[in-house]
Amino acid sequence: MPEELPLNINIKEPRWDQSTFEGRARHFFMVTDPRNVLLGPKVLDEAKNIIVNYRNGVRTPGLTEDQLWRAKYVYDSAFHPDTGEKMVLIGRMSAQVPMNMTITGCMLTFYRTTPAVIFWQWINQSFNAVVNYTNRSGDAPITNSQLGTAYISATTGAVVTALGLKSLTKHLPSLIGRFVPFAAVAAANCINIPLMRQRELKLGIPITDENGNRLGESTKAAKQAIAQVVVSRIGMAAPAMAIPPVIMNILEKRAFLKRNPWMNAPLQVGLVGFCLVFATPLCCALFPQKSSMKVSSLEPEIRDRILAKSPGTETVYFNKGL
């Protein structure tokens, strides 16, 4: 008979060492696997049951260690790490590649006319708002007015940036104009993410000790978390919005695309998708998901409270969000 699965496997943490970039990259290749989008409610609920039962000391009969880790990554792909709630499908990290390749491909294809710029920047920021809300750090609710402010501000910022740069690049080489969508997306990320997570900036995000015991909430940890997410998101968009324009600028001068102009959008979407398959997990891996901060760097009142209870605590940890 097969040996019984031990109950000491730490599935609260990723399977690979998160102190190294390689370990984080392997982890996020699993988390952002687009195939997870196709998993139905039954598969997701089965994975949840396996993980919840295992955490409670109940083994699923016949389960192997590899199957346990597979269940963990299926569970992590669909359920929020702090609240445990099932996330909206298009907001999950596994939906990033298929959603972004379609939206970004169209932004890069239809960038010449003002109505197209406005429409695709609006679509992109609507999608980003869903992703930012779905993957926020902590378990604090966000009000409808905060959601509305973040959404309108990011959309306005993206559209104004795109239209402003579009007008400035009218008399420059066409290749320069192709990079306008990326500049608009980068600017919008700097607006959208902090606004969508403004409650964290005001009230803080949960911080824990190395054993996961909650120590309080910190606004300084929130600032570090949000800054890291902004950098990751801009890095994630960079290859997909910088490499395809160069390739398309060359291809559009060739006879094939001149004879088949309808191939422009599918080619652009495919190129973006190829870049995103690698850029998404690699940029998510730039910073540890379970980020850390020295107790001495926290707000004075939080620092003093922690040191009064546990003088030996030097570092606190928090989920930075994605």
Coordinates of C-alpha atoms in Angstrom, one line a residue:
M1 CA 0.0 0.0 0.0
P2 CA 1.2 3.6 -0.7
E3 CA 2.6 5.5 2.2
E4 CA 0.1 8.0 3.8
L5 CA 0.7 11.6 3.0
P6 CA 2.5 13.4 5.9
L7 CA 0.7 16.3 7.5
N8 CA 3.8 18.5 7.9
I9 CA 4.0 19.8 4.3
N10 CA 3.8 23.6 4.6
I11 CA 1.2 24.5 1.9
K12 CA 0.8 28.0 3.4
E13 CA 4.0 28.9 1.5
P14 CA 4.8 28.3 -2.2
R15 CA 6.5 25.1 -3.2
W16 CA 9.7 26.8 -4.2
D17 CA 12.1 29.0 -2.2
Q18 CA 10.7 32.5 -2.4
S19 CA 14.0 34.2 -1.3
T20 CA 15.3 33.6 -4.8
F21 CA 14.1 35.0 -8.1
E22 CA 14.1 31.5 -9.7
G23 CA 11.9 30.2 -6.9
R24 CA 9.4 33.1 -7.3
A25 CA 9.4 32.8 -11.1
R26 CA 8.5 29.0 -10.9
H27 CA 5.8 29.8 -8.4
F28 CA 4.2 32.6 -10.6
F29 CA 4.5 30.5 -13.8
M30 CA 2.0 28.2 -11.9
V31 CA -0.1 31.0 -10.6
T32 CA -0.5 32.8 -13.9
D33 CA -0.9 29.6 -16.0
P34 CA -3.7 30.7 -18.4
R35 CA -5.1 27.1 -18.5
N36 CA -6.4 27.7 -15.0
V37 CA -9.0 30.0 -16.4
L38 CA -10.7 27.0 -18.0
L39 CA -11.2 25.1 -14.7
G40 CA -14.8 24.8 -13.7
P41 CA -16.4 25.4 -10.3
K42 CA -16.3 21.7 -9.5
V43 CA -12.5 21.4 -9.9
L44 CA -12.0 24.7 -8.0
D45 CA -14.2 23.6 -5.1
E46 CA -12.5 20.1 -5.0
A47 CA -9.1 21.8 -4.8
K48 CA -10.4 24.1 -2.0
N49 CA -11.7 21.1 0.0
I50 CA -8.4 19.3 -0.4
I51 CA -6.5 22.3 0.9
V52 CA -8.9 23.2 3.7
N53 CA -9.0 19.6 4.9
Y54 CA -5.3 19.2 4.8
R55 CA -4.8 22.4 6.8
N56 CA -7.2 21.0 9.4
G57 CA -5.2 17.8 9.6
V58 CA -7.6 15.7 7.4
R59 CA -5.9 13.7 4.5
T60 CA -7.8 13.1 1.3
P61 CA -7.5 9.3 0.7
G62 CA -5.0 8.3 -2.0
L63 CA -3.7 11.9 -2.4
T64 CA 0.0 12.2 -3.4
E65 CA 2.3 15.1 -2.6
D66 CA 2.3 16.3 -6.2
Q67 CA -1.5 16.2 -6.3
L68 CA -1.5 18.2 -3.1
W69 CA 0.7 20.9 -4.6
R70 CA -1.4 20.9 -7.8
A71 CA -4.5 21.5 -5.6
K72 CA -2.8 24.3 -3.8
Y73 CA -2.0 26.1 -7.1
V74 CA -5.5 25.6 -8.4
Y75 CA -6.8 26.9 -5.1
D76 CA -4.4 29.9 -5.1
S77 CA -5.3 30.7 -8.7
A78 CA -9.0 31.3 -7.9
F79 CA -9.3 32.2 -4.2
H80 CA -8.0 35.4 -2.5
P81 CA -5.1 34.6 -0.1
D82 CA -6.4 36.9 2.7
T83 CA -10.2 36.6 2.5
G84 CA -10.5 33.1 1.0
E85 CA -13.2 34.4 -1.3
K86 CA -13.5 33.1 -4.9
M87 CA -12.2 35.9 -7.1
V88 CA -13.9 37.3 -10.2
L89 CA -12.8 35.3 -13.2
I90 CA -11.3 38.1 -15.3
G91 CA -9.6 39.5 -12.2
R92 CA -7.6 36.3 -11.5
M93 CA -3.9 36.3 -12.3
S94 CA -4.5 33.3 -14.6
A95 CA -6.7 35.5 -16.8
Q96 CA -3.9 38.1 -17.2
V97 CA -2.4 36.7 -20.4
P98 CA -5.6 36.0 -22.4
M99 CA -7.2 39.3 -21.3
N100 CA -4.2 41.5 -21.7
M101 CA -3.1 40.0 -25.0
T102 CA -6.5 40.8 -26.5
I103 CA -6.7 44.4 -25.0
T104 CA -3.1 45.3 -25.5
G105 CA -3.0 43.9 -29.0
C106 CA -6.0 46.0 -30.0
M107 CA -4.5 49.1 -28.3
L108 CA -1.3 48.7 -30.4
T109 CA -3.3 48.0 -33.6
F110 CA -5.9 50.8 -33.3
Y111 CA -3.9 53.7 -32.1
R112 CA -4.2 56.1 -35.0
T113 CA -7.7 57.6 -34.5
T114 CA -8.9 59.5 -31.4
P115 CA -12.1 57.4 -30.9
A116 CA -10.1 54.2 -31.0
V117 CA -7.5 55.5 -28.5
I118 CA -10.3 56.6 -26.1
F119 CA -12.2 53.3 -26.4
W120 CA -9.3 50.9 -25.9
Q121 CA -7.8 53.0 -23.0
W122 CA -11.2 52.9 -21.4
I123 CA -11.5 49.1 -21.9
N124 CA -8.0 48.6 -20.5
Q125 CA -8.5 50.7 -17.4
S126 CA -11.9 49.0 -16.8
F127 CA -10.0 45.7 -16.8
N128 CA -7.2 47.1 -14.7
A129 CA -9.7 48.3 -12.1
V130 CA -11.2 44.8 -11.8
V131 CA -7.7 43.2 -11.5
N132 CA -6.5 45.8 -8.9
Y133 CA -9.6 45.4 -6.8
T134 CA -9.5 41.6 -7.0
N135 CA -5.9 41.3 -6.1
R136 CA -5.7 44.0 -3.4
S137 CA -3.8 43.2 -0.2
G138 CA -5.6 42.5 3.1
D139 CA -9.2 41.9 4.0
A140 CA -10.4 45.5 4.3
P141 CA -13.5 46.5 2.2
I142 CA -13.4 49.4 -0.3
T143 CA -16.4 51.7 -0.7
N144 CA -18.2 52.3 -4.0
S145 CA -17.1 56.0 -3.9
Q146 CA -13.4 54.9 -3.6
L147 CA -13.9 52.5 -6.5
G148 CA -15.5 55.1 -8.6
T149 CA -12.8 57.7 -7.9
A150 CA -10.0 55.3 -8.7
Y151 CA -11.7 54.1 -11.9
I152 CA -12.5 57.6 -13.2
S153 CA -9.1 59.0 -12.3
A154 CA -7.1 56.2 -13.9
T155 CA -9.2 56.2 -17.1
T156 CA -9.0 60.0 -17.4
G157 CA -5.2 59.9 -16.8
A158 CA -4.7 57.2 -19.4
V159 CA -6.9 58.9 -22.0
V160 CA -5.3 62.4 -21.5
T161 CA -1.8 60.9 -21.6
A162 CA -2.5 58.9 -24.7
L163 CA -4.2 61.8 -26.6
G164 CA -1.6 64.3 -25.4
L165 CA 1.3 62.1 -26.6
K166 CA -0.6 61.3 -29.8
S167 CA -0.8 65.0 -30.7
L168 CA 2.9 65.5 -29.9
T169 CA 4.0 62.6 -32.1
K170 CA 2.0 63.5 -35.2
H171 CA 5.1 64.8 -37.0
L172 CA 7.5 62.2 -35.7
P173 CA 8.3 58.8 -37.3
S174 CA 5.3 56.3 -37.1
L175 CA 7.3 54.0 -34.9
I176 CA 7.3 56.6 -32.1
G177 CA 3.6 56.8 -32.3
R178 CA 3.3 53.1 -31.6
F179 CA 4.8 53.6 -28.1
V180 CA 2.1 56.0 -27.0
P181 CA -0.2 53.3 -25.6
F182 CA 2.6 52.1 -23.4
A183 CA 3.2 55.5 -22.0
A184 CA -0.5 55.9 -21.3
V185 CA -0.6 52.5 -19.6
A186 CA 2.4 53.3 -17.4
A187 CA 0.9 56.6 -16.3
A188 CA -2.4 55.0 -15.6
N189 CA -0.8 52.3 -13.4
C190 CA 0.7 55.0 -11.3
I191 CA -2.7 56.5 -10.8
N192 CA -5.0 53.4 -10.7
I193 CA -3.2 51.1 -8.3
P194 CA -2.7 53.7 -5.4
L195 CA -6.2 55.0 -5.8
M196 CA -7.8 51.5 -5.9
R197 CA -5.9 50.6 -2.8
Q198 CA -6.2 54.0 -1.1
R199 CA -7.9 52.5 2.0
E200 CA -4.7 50.5 2.6
L201 CA -2.7 53.8 2.4
K202 CA -5.0 55.4 5.0
L203 CA -5.6 52.5 7.4
G204 CA -2.7 50.1 6.6
I205 CA -2.4 46.5 5.6
P206 CA -2.2 43.4 8.0
I207 CA 1.4 42.7 9.1
T208 CA 2.4 39.4 10.8
D209 CA 5.4 37.8 12.4
E210 CA 7.2 34.9 10.7
N211 CA 4.7 32.4 12.1
G212 CA 1.7 34.3 10.6
N213 CA 0.5 35.8 13.8
R214 CA -1.2 39.1 13.1
L215 CA 0.5 42.1 14.8
G216 CA -1.6 45.0 13.5
E217 CA -1.9 47.2 10.4
S218 CA 0.8 49.4 8.9
T219 CA 0.5 52.2 6.3
K220 CA 4.3 52.1 5.7
A221 CA 4.0 48.5 4.7
A222 CA 1.1 49.5 2.4
K223 CA 3.2 52.1 0.7
Q224 CA 6.0 49.6 0.1
A225 CA 3.6 47.0 -1.2
I226 CA 1.8 49.4 -3.6
A227 CA 5.1 50.8 -4.9
Q228 CA 6.4 47.2 -5.7
V229 CA 3.1 46.3 -7.5
V230 CA 3.3 49.5 -9.6
V231 CA 6.9 48.6 -10.7
S232 CA 5.8 45.0 -11.5
R233 CA 2.8 46.1 -13.5
I234 CA 4.8 48.6 -15.6
G235 CA 7.5 45.9 -16.1
M236 CA 4.8 43.4 -17.1
A237 CA 3.5 45.7 -19.8
A238 CA 6.9 46.9 -21.1
P239 CA 7.9 43.9 -23.3
A240 CA 4.4 43.3 -24.7
M241 CA 4.0 47.0 -25.6
A242 CA 7.6 47.7 -26.7
I243 CA 8.6 44.6 -28.7
P244 CA 5.5 44.0 -31.0
P245 CA 5.5 47.7 -32.3
V246 CA 9.1 47.3 -33.6
I247 CA 8.2 44.0 -35.3
M248 CA 5.0 45.2 -36.7
N249 CA 6.6 48.4 -38.0
I250 CA 8.9 46.1 -40.1
L251 CA 6.2 43.7 -41.2
E252 CA 3.8 46.4 -42.4
K253 CA 6.4 47.4 -45.0
R254 CA 6.4 43.9 -46.4
A255 CA 4.1 42.7 -49.2
F256 CA 2.4 40.1 -47.1
L257 CA 0.7 42.6 -44.7
K258 CA 0.0 45.0 -47.6
R259 CA -1.9 42.2 -49.4
N260 CA -3.6 41.0 -46.1
P261 CA -4.2 44.1 -43.9
W262 CA -6.7 42.1 -41.9
M263 CA -3.8 40.1 -40.4
N264 CA -2.5 43.1 -38.6
A265 CA -4.7 42.7 -35.4
P266 CA -4.3 38.9 -35.1
L267 CA -0.5 39.1 -35.5
Q268 CA -0.3 41.9 -33.0
V269 CA -2.4 40.0 -30.5
G270 CA -0.3 36.9 -31.0
L271 CA 3.0 38.8 -30.5
V272 CA 1.7 40.4 -27.3
G273 CA 0.4 37.1 -26.0
F274 CA 3.9 35.5 -26.6
C275 CA 5.6 38.3 -24.6
L276 CA 3.0 38.2 -21.8
V277 CA 3.3 34.5 -21.2
F278 CA 6.9 35.2 -20.0
A279 CA 6.6 38.8 -18.8
T280 CA 3.6 38.3 -16.5
P281 CA 5.2 35.6 -14.2
L282 CA 8.7 37.0 -14.4
C283 CA 7.6 40.5 -13.4
C284 CA 5.3 39.2 -10.7
A285 CA 8.4 37.5 -9.3
L286 CA 10.5 40.7 -9.1
F287 CA 9.4 41.1 -5.4
P288 CA 8.4 38.4 -2.9
Q289 CA 4.7 38.0 -2.6
K290 CA 5.2 37.7 1.2
S291 CA 7.1 40.9 1.5
S292 CA 8.9 42.0 4.6
M293 CA 9.9 45.2 6.5
K294 CA 12.1 45.9 9.5
V295 CA 10.2 46.6 12.7
S296 CA 12.4 49.7 13.1
S297 CA 11.0 51.1 9.8
L298 CA 7.3 50.9 10.9
E299 CA 5.2 53.8 12.3
P300 CA 6.4 54.6 15.8
E301 CA 3.1 53.5 17.5
I302 CA 3.0 50.1 15.7
R303 CA 6.7 49.6 16.3
D304 CA 6.4 50.3 20.0
R305 CA 3.4 48.0 20.4
I306 CA 5.2 45.1 18.7
L307 CA 8.4 45.6 20.7
A308 CA 6.4 45.8 24.0
K309 CA 4.7 42.4 23.2
S310 CA 7.6 40.7 21.5
P311 CA 11.0 42.4 22.0
G312 CA 12.8 39.9 19.9
T313 CA 10.8 40.6 16.7
E314 CA 13.0 42.3 14.1
T315 CA 11.0 41.8 10.9
V316 CA 7.3 41.8 10.0
Y317 CA 5.7 40.3 6.9
F318 CA 2.7 41.2 4.7
N319 CA 1.0 40.2 1.4
K320 CA 2.0 42.9 -1.1
G321 CA -0.9 42.1 -3.5
L322 CA -0.4 41.5 -7.2

